[in-house]
Coordinates of C-alpha atoms in Angstrom, one line a residue:
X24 CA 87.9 -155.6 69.5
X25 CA 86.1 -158.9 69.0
X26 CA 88.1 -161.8 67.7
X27 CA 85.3 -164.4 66.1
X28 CA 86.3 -168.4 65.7
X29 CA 84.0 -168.7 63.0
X30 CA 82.6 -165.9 60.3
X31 CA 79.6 -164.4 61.9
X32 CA 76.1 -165.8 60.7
X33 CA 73.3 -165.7 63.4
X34 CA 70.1 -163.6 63.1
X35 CA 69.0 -164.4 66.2
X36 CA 70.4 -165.5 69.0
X37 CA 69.3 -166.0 72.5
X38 CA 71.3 -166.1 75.6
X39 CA 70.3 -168.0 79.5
X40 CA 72.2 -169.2 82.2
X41 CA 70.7 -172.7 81.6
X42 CA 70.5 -173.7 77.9
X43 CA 68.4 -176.6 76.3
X44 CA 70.4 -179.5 76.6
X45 CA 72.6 -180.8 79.4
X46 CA 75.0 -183.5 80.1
X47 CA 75.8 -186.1 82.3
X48 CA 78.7 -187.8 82.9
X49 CA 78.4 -191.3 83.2
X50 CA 80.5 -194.1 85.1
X51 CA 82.0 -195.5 82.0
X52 CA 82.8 -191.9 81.1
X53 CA 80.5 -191.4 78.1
X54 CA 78.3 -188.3 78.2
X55 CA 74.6 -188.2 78.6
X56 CA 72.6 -185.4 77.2
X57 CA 68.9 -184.2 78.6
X58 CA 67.0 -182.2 76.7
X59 CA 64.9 -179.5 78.1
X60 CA 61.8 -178.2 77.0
X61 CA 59.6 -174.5 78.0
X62 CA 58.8 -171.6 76.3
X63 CA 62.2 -170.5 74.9
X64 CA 63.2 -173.9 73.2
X65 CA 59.4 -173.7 71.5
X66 CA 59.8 -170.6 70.4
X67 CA 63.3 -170.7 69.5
X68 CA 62.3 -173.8 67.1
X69 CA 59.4 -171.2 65.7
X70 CA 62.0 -169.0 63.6
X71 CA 62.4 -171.8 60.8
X72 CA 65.3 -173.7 59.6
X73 CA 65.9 -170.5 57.0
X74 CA 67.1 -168.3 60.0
X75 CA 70.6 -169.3 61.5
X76 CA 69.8 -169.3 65.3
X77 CA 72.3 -169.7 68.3
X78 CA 71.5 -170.4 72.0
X79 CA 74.8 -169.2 74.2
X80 CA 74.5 -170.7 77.4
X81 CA 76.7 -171.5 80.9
X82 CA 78.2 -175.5 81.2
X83 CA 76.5 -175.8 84.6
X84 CA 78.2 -178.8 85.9
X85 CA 81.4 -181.4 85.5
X86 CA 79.4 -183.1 82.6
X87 CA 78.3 -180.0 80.7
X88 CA 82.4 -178.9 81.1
X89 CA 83.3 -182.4 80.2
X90 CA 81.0 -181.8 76.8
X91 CA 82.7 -178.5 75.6
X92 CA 86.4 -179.6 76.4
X93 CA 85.4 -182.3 74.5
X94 CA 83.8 -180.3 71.6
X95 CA 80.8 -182.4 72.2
X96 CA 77.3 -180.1 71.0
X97 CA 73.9 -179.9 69.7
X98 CA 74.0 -177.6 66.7
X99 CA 73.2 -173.9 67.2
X100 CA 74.2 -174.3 71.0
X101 CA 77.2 -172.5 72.6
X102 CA 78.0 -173.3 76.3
X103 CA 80.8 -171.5 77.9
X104 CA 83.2 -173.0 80.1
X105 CA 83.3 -170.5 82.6
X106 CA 86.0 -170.7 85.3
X107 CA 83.9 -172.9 88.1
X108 CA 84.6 -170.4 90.9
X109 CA 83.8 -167.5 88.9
X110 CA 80.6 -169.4 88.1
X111 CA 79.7 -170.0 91.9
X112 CA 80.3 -166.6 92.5
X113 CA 78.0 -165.1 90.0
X114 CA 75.4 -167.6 90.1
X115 CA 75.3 -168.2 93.9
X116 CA 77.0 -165.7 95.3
X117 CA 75.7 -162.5 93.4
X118 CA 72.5 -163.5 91.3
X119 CA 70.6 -165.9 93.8
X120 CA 71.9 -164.9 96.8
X121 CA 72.1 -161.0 96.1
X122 CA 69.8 -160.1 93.0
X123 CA 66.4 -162.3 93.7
X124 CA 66.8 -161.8 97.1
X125 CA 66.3 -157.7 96.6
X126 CA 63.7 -158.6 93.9
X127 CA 61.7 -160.5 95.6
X128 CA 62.1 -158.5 98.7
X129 CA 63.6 -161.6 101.1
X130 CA 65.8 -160.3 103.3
X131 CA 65.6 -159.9 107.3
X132 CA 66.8 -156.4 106.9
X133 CA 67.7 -156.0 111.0
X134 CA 71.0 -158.5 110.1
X135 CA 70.8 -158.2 105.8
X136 CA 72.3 -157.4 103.5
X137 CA 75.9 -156.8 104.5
X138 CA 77.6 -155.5 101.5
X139 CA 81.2 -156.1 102.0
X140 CA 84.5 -157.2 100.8
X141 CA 83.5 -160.2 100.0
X142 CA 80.5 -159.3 98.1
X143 CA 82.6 -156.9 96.1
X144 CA 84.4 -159.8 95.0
X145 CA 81.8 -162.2 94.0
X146 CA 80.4 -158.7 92.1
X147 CA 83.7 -159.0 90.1
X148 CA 82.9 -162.4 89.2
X149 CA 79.3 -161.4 88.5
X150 CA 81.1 -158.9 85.8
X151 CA 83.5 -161.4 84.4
X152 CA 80.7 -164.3 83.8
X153 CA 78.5 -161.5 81.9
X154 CA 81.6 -160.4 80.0
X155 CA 81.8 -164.1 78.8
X156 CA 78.6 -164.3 77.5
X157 CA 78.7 -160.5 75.9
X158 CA 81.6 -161.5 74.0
X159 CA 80.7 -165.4 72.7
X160 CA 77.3 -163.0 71.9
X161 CA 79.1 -160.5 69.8
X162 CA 81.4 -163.2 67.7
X163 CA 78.3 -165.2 66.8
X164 CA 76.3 -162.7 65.8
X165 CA 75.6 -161.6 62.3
X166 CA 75.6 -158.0 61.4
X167 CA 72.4 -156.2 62.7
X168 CA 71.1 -159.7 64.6
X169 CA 68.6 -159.4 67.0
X170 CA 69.5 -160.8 70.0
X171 CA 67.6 -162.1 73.3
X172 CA 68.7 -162.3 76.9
X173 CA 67.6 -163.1 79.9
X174 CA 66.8 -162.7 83.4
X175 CA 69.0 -161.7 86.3
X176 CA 72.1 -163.5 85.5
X177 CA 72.7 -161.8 82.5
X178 CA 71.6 -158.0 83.7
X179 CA 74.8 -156.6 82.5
X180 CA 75.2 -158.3 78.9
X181 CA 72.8 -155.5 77.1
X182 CA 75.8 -152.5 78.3
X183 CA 78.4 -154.4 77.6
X184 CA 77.1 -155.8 74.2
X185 CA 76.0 -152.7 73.4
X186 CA 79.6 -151.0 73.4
X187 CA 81.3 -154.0 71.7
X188 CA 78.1 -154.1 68.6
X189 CA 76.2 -151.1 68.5
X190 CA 74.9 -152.7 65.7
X191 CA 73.0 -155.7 67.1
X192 CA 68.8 -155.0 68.1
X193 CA 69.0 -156.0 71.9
X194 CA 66.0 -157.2 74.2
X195 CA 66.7 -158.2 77.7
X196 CA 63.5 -159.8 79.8
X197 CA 62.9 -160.3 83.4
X198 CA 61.1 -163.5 84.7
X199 CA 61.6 -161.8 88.4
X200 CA 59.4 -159.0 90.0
X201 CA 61.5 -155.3 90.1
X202 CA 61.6 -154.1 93.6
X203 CA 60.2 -150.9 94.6
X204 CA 62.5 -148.2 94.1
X205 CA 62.9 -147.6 97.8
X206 CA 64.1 -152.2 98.7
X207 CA 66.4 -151.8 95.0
X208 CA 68.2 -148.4 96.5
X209 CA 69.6 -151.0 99.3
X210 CA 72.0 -152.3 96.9
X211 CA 75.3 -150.0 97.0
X212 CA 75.0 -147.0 94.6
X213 CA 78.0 -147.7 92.2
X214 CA 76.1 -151.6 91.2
X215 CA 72.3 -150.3 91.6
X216 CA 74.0 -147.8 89.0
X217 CA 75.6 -150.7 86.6
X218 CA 72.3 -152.7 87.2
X219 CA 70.3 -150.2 85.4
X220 CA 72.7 -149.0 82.8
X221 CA 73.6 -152.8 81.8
X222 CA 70.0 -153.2 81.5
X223 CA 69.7 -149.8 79.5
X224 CA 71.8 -151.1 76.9
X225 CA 69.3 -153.2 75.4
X226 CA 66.9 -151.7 72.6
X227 CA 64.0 -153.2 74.4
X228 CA 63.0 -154.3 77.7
X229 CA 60.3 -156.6 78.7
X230 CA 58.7 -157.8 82.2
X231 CA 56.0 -160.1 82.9
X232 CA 53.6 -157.2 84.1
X233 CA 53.0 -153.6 84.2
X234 CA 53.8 -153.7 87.9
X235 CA 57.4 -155.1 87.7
X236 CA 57.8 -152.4 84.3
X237 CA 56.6 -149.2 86.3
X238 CA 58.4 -150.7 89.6
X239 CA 61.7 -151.0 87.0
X240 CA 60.8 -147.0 85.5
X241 CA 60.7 -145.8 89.2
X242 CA 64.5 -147.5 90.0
X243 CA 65.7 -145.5 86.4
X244 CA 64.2 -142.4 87.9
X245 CA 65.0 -142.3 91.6
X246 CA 68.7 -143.8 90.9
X247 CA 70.2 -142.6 87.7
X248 CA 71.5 -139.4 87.6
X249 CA 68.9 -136.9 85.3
X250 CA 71.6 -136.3 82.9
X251 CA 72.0 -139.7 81.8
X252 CA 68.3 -139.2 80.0
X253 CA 64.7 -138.9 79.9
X254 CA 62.1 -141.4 81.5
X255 CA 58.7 -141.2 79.4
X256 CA 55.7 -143.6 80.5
X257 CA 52.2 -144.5 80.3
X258 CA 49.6 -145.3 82.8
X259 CA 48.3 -147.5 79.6
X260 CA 52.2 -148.8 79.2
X261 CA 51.6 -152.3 77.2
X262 CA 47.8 -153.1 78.4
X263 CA 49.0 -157.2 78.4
X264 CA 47.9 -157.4 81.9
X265 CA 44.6 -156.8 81.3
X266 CA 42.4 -159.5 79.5
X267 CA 41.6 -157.1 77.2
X268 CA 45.0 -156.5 76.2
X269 CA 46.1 -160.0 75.6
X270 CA 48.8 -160.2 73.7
X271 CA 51.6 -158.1 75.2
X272 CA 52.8 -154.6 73.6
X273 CA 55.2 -151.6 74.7
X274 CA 52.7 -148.9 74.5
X275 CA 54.7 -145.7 74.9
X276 CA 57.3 -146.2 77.9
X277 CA 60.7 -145.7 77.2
X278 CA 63.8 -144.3 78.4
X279 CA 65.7 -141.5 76.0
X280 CA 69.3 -141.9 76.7
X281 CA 71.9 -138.9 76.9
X282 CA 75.0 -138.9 74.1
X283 CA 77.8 -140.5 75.9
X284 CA 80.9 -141.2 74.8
X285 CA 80.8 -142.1 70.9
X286 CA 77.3 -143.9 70.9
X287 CA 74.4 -141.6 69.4
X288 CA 71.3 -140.9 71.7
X289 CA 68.9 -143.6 71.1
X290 CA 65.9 -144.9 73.6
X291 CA 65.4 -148.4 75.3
X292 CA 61.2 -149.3 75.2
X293 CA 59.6 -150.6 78.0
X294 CA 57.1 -153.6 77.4
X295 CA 54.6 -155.8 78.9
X296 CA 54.6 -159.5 78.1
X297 CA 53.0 -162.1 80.8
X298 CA 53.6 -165.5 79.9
X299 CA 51.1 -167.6 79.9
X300 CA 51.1 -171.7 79.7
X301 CA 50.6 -173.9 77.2
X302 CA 47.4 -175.0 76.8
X303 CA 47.4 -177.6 74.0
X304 CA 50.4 -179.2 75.3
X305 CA 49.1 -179.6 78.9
X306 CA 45.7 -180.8 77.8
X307 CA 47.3 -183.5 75.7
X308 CA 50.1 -184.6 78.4
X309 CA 48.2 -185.0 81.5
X310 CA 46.0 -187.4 79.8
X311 CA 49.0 -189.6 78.9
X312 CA 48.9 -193.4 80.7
X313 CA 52.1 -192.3 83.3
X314 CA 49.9 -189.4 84.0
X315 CA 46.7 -191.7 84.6
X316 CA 48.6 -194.4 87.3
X317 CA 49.9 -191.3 89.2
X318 CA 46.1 -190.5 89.0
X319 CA 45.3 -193.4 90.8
X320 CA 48.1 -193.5 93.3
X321 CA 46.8 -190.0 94.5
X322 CA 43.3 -191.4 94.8
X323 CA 44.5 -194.0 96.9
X324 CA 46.9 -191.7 99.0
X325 CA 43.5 -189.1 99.8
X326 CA 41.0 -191.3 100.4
X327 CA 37.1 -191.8 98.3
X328 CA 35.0 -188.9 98.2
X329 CA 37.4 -186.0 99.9
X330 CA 38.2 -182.6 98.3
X331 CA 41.5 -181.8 97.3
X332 CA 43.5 -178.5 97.9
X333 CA 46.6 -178.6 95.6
X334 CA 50.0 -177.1 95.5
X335 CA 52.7 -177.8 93.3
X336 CA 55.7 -175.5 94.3
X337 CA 59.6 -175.6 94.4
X338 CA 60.9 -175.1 98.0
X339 CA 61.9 -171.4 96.8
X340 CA 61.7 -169.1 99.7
X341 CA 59.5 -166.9 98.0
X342 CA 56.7 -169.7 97.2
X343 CA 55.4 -169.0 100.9
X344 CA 54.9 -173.1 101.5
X345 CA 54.9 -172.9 105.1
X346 CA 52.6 -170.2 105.5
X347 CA 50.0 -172.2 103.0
X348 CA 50.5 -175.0 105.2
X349 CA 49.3 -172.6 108.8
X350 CA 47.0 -171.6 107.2
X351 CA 45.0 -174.9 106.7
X352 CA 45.8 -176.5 109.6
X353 CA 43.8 -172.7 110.9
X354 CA 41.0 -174.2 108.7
X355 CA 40.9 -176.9 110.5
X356 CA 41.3 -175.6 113.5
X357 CA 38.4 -172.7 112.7
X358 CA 36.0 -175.3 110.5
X359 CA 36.4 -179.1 111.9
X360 CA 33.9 -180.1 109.8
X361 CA 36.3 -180.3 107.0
X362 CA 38.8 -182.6 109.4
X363 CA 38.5 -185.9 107.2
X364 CA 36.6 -184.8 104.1
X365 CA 39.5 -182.6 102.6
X366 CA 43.3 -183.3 102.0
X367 CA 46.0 -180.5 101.5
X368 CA 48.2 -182.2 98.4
X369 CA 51.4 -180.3 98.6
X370 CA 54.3 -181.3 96.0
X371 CA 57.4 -179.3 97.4
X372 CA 60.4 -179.9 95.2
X373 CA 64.0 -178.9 96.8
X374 CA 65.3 -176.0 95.2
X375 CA 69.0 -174.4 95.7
X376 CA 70.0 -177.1 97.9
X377 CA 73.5 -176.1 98.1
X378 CA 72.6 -173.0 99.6
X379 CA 71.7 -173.4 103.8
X380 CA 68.8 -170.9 103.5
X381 CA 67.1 -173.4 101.3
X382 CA 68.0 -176.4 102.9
X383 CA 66.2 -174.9 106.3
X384 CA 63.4 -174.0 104.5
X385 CA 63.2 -177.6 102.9
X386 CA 63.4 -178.6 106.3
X387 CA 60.7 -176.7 107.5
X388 CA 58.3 -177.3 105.2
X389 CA 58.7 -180.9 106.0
X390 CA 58.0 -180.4 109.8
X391 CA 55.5 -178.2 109.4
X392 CA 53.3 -180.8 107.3
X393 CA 54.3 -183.8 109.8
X394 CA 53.3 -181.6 112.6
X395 CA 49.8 -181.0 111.1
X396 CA 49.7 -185.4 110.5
X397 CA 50.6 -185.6 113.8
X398 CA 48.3 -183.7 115.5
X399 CA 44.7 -184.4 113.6
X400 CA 45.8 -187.3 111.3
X401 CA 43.8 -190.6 112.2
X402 CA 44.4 -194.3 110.9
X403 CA 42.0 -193.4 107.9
X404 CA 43.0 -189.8 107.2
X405 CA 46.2 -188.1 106.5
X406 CA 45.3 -184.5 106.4
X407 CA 48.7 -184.0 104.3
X408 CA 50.3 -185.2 101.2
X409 CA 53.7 -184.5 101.0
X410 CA 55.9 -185.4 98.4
X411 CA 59.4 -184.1 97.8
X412 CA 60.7 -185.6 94.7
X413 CA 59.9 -183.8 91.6
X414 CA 57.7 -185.5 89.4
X415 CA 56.0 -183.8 86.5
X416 CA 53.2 -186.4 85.3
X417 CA 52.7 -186.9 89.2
X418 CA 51.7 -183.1 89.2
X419 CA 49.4 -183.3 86.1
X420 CA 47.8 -185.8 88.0
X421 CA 47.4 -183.1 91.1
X422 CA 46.2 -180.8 88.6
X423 CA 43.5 -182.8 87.6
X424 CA 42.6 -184.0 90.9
X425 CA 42.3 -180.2 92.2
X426 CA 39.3 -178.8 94.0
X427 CA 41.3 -175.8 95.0
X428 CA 45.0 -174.5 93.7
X429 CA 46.6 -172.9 96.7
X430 CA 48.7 -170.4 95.1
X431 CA 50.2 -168.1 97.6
X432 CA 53.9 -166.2 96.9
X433 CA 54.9 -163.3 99.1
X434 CA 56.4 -162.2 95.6
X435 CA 56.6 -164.0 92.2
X436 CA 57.3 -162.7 88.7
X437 CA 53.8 -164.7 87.3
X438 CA 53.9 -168.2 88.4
X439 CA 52.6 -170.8 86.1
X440 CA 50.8 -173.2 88.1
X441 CA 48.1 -170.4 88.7
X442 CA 47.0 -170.6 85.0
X443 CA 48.3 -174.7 84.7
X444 CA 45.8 -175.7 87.1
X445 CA 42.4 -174.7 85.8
X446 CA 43.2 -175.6 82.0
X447 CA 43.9 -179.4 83.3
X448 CA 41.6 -179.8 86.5
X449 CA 39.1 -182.1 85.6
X450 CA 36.1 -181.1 87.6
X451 CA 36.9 -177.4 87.7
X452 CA 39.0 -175.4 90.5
X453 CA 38.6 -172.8 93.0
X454 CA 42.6 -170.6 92.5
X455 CA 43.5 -168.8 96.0
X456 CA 45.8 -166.9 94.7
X457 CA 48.2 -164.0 96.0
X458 CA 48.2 -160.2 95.2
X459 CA 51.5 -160.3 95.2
X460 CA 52.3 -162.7 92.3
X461 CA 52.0 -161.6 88.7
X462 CA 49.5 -163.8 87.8
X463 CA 47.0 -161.7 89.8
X464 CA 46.9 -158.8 87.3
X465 CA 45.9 -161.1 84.4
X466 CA 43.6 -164.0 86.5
X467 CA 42.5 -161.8 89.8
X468 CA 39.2 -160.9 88.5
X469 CA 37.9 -165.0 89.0
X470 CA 40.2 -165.3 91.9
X471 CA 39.7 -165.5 95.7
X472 CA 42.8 -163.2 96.3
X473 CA 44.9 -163.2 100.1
X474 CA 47.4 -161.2 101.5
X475 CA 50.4 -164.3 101.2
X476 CA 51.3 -163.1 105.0
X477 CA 47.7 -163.3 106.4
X478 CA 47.2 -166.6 107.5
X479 CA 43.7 -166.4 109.3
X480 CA 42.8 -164.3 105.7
X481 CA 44.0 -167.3 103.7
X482 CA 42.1 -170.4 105.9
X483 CA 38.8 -168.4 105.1
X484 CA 39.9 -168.1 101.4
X485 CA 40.5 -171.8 101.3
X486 CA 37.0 -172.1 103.5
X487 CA 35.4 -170.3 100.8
X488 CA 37.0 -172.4 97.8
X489 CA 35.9 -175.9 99.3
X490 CA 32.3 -174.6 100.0
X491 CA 31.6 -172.9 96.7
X492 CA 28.7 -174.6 94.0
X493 CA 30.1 -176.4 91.4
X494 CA 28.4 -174.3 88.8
X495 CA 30.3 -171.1 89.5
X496 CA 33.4 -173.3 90.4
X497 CA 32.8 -174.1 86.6
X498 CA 32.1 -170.4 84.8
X499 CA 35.4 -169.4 86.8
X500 CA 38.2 -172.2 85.6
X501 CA 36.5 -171.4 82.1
X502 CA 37.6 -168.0 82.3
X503 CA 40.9 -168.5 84.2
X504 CA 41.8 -171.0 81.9
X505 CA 41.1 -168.4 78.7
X506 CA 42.9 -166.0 80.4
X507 CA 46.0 -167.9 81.3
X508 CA 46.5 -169.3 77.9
X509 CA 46.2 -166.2 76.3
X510 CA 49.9 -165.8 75.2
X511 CA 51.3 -169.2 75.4
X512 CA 54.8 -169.5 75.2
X513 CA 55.8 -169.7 71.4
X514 CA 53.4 -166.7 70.9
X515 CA 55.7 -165.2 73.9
X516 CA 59.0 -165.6 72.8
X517 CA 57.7 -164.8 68.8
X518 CA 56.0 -161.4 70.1
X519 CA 59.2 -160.3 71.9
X520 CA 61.4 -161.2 69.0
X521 CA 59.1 -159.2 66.3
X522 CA 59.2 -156.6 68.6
X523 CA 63.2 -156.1 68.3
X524 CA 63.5 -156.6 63.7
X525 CA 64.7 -153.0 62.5

């Protein structure tokens, strides 16, 4: 039984790990709220001020804790106070360390996973935090609300909601790829079990492409037990990764569930929706003056009249930096003649610092690029430009500056950039981009696509970017910028939340 604090009003609710606003706390002890922006906070704002929304999300730090002992709030936000350890353990211990690491396929199998006591105990924690949001979920909520959650975190919130509202219309979406079934099995039976049920309680599913859906339909059928239900799908499942498709859809893939316990049999859809980035708002902000005097302080940093190859990446594991940056210092090894007339402009922003894995990656990255300085930079050309701090209107400015968008993930769930880059560049861009990141199903076609682990494959690709004719630079941007626009993010969130009304 669910005890409420309030009466029940919200018709839609959506629920993150990181909400829209966070807080700072401040020497003289006031609190400082930052606002965040993306797809979900758009879309979210979409509904109308006639539907009673709330966004339940985590107090990430000491000043977001701070805020709700202090009852301080933006209205229609609801951040838990989760115990801090708890917290560390889900977050770090189980969902980044555990659950994007099997997703995106990351671990050095010969000495990980080890799957022991201590993981069984951060997997407790993992359960509590969900059970937190689950519950704050079902007091808010209205009677048959339709309710959003998402990502990895939160796997296990559809189940548990489920049994505590049966009531409620439930979507869960990944922004991850799904492993194949045969990397997801290395996760101990009992949770590769509770993953997929958890999921399973949601009315509705959605992933970024048909790859990461069939990847998730071939886990439900090679790990659940037959009895629990029936698996139905569709080579044509959703059709949103085609061009032609466009605007995301189920198409017939879902999952009948077996009566269990008191719940009726009912099915969970499968669906197909690739973000895609915001067009409008991109071509209006990277023309902004901030934008324009980064602009110039690039120009100055690469030199008159050289080419640009641009990346703008977190220092994620999965973004494949290091590799990017072997691979054109191979181009310069293979083609000299593009030693001083081309710099590599690579914006590496530190990501899960508190984690050592990411700090030696960080680390790497940064040696990597000084080695490549060191050994064919001269007084008038630096073959590399790093920069580490994140800076947003500084990478509008790389974006409009790019002659070629290196975009080269061993694994990613879409990635953005890829269809950021050719709606801002200003003279048009050559994307090398990787099979393996979502975005390949929707902008491959006008692509030069590599193998993220082939090196000597990727220095040709970028070879072949930096030498091709402007006018077929041209016709392709035009059509990777169509296609990576296609669903922009209020259109995202608004097509997934149609999907789930009664």
């Amino acid at each position: 039984m669910v005890t409420t604090h309030a009466a029940p009003r919200a018709q839609v609710l959506l629920a993150s790990n990181r909400g829209p606003v966070s807080y700072a706390l401040k020497d003289d002890g006031s609190l400082e709220p930052k606002r965040g922006g993306g797809g979900l906070v758009s879309g979210l704002s979409a509904i109308g001020s006639d539907v009673e929304s709330v966004w339940v999300c985590a107090a990430l730090g000491e000043g977001d804790r701070e805020a709700v002992r202090r009852g301080v709030g933006e209205n229609g936000v609801r951040m838990l106070d989760i115990d801090a350890e708890v917290f560390a353990d889900a977050y770090n211990g189980i969902a980044n360390s555990v659950l994007w690491f099997v997703q995106h396929m990351l671990y050095q199998t010969p000495l990980e996973p080890v799957f022991d006591a201590e993981f069984r105990r951060q997997w407790a924690s993992y359960e509590t935090y969900n059970l937190a949001f689950a519950e704050a979920l079902a007091a808010e909520a209205g009677d048959g609300a339709r309710v959003m959650v998402q990502d990895y975190h939160l796997a296990l919130v559809p189940g548990m909601l489920r049994e505590m509202r049966p009531d409620l219309r439930i979507g869960h979406f990944s922004h991850t790829p799904w492993a194949p079934v045969d990397y997801f099995r290395m996760l101990p039976d009992d949770i590769a079990r509770r993953l997929l049920r958890g999921m399973l309680g949601a009315d509705r599913l959605g992933f970024l492409t048909r790859r990461w859906a069939s990847a998730f339909m071939a886990s439900v059928a090679g790990v659940l037990p037959a009895d629990e239900g029936e698996l139905f799908g569709s080579s044509a499942m959703g059709g949103a990764g085609d061009r032609a498709g466009g605007q995301g859809g189920a198409g017939r893939a879902f999952f009948r569930h077996a009566p269990a316990g008191s719940l009726p049999s009912r099915e969970t859809d499968i669906a197909v929706h690739p973000l895609g980035a915001d067009g409008d708002f991109l071509r209006r902000r990277s023309h902004e003056p901030d934008v324009e005097e980064r602009m110039a302080a690039l120009r100055e940093q690469i030199g008159a009249g050289r080419k640009t190859i641009v990346r703008v990446d977190r220092t994620e594991l999965s973004k494949n930096i290091v590799r990017g940056l072997l691979a054109y210092r191979h181009l310069l090894d293979e083609h000299p003649e593009w030693r001083e007339r081309v710099v590599h402009v690579a914006f590496a922003y530190p990501s899960r610092q508190d984690l050592a894995v990411y700090r030696e990656y960080t680390e790497e990255v940064a040696r990597v690029a000084a080695e490549i300085n060191s050994s064919y930079g001269t007084e008038s050309w630096t073959p590399v430009v790093l920069h580490v701090q994140d800076d947003f209107a500084r990478s509008l400015a790389a974006y409009r500056l790019a002659d070629v968008a290196l975009v080269n993930p061993v694994r990613d769930g879409m990635n953005l950039v890829a269809k950021e880059v050719p709606v801002v560049s200003d003279a048009g861009c050559v994307l090398v981009l990787s099979r393996e990141a979502g975005a390949y199903e929707e902008l491959g076609q006008d692509a030069l696509v590599v193998n993220p682990y082939d090196v000597t494959g990727t220095a040709s690709a970028l070879h072949a970017a930096l030498s091709m004719g402007e006018g077929e630079r041209g016709e392709r941007t035009k059509r990777l910028a169509a296609a990576g626009t296609a669903l922009p993010p209020r259109g995202w969130f608004l097509s997934q939340l149609e999907a789930l009304a009664p």
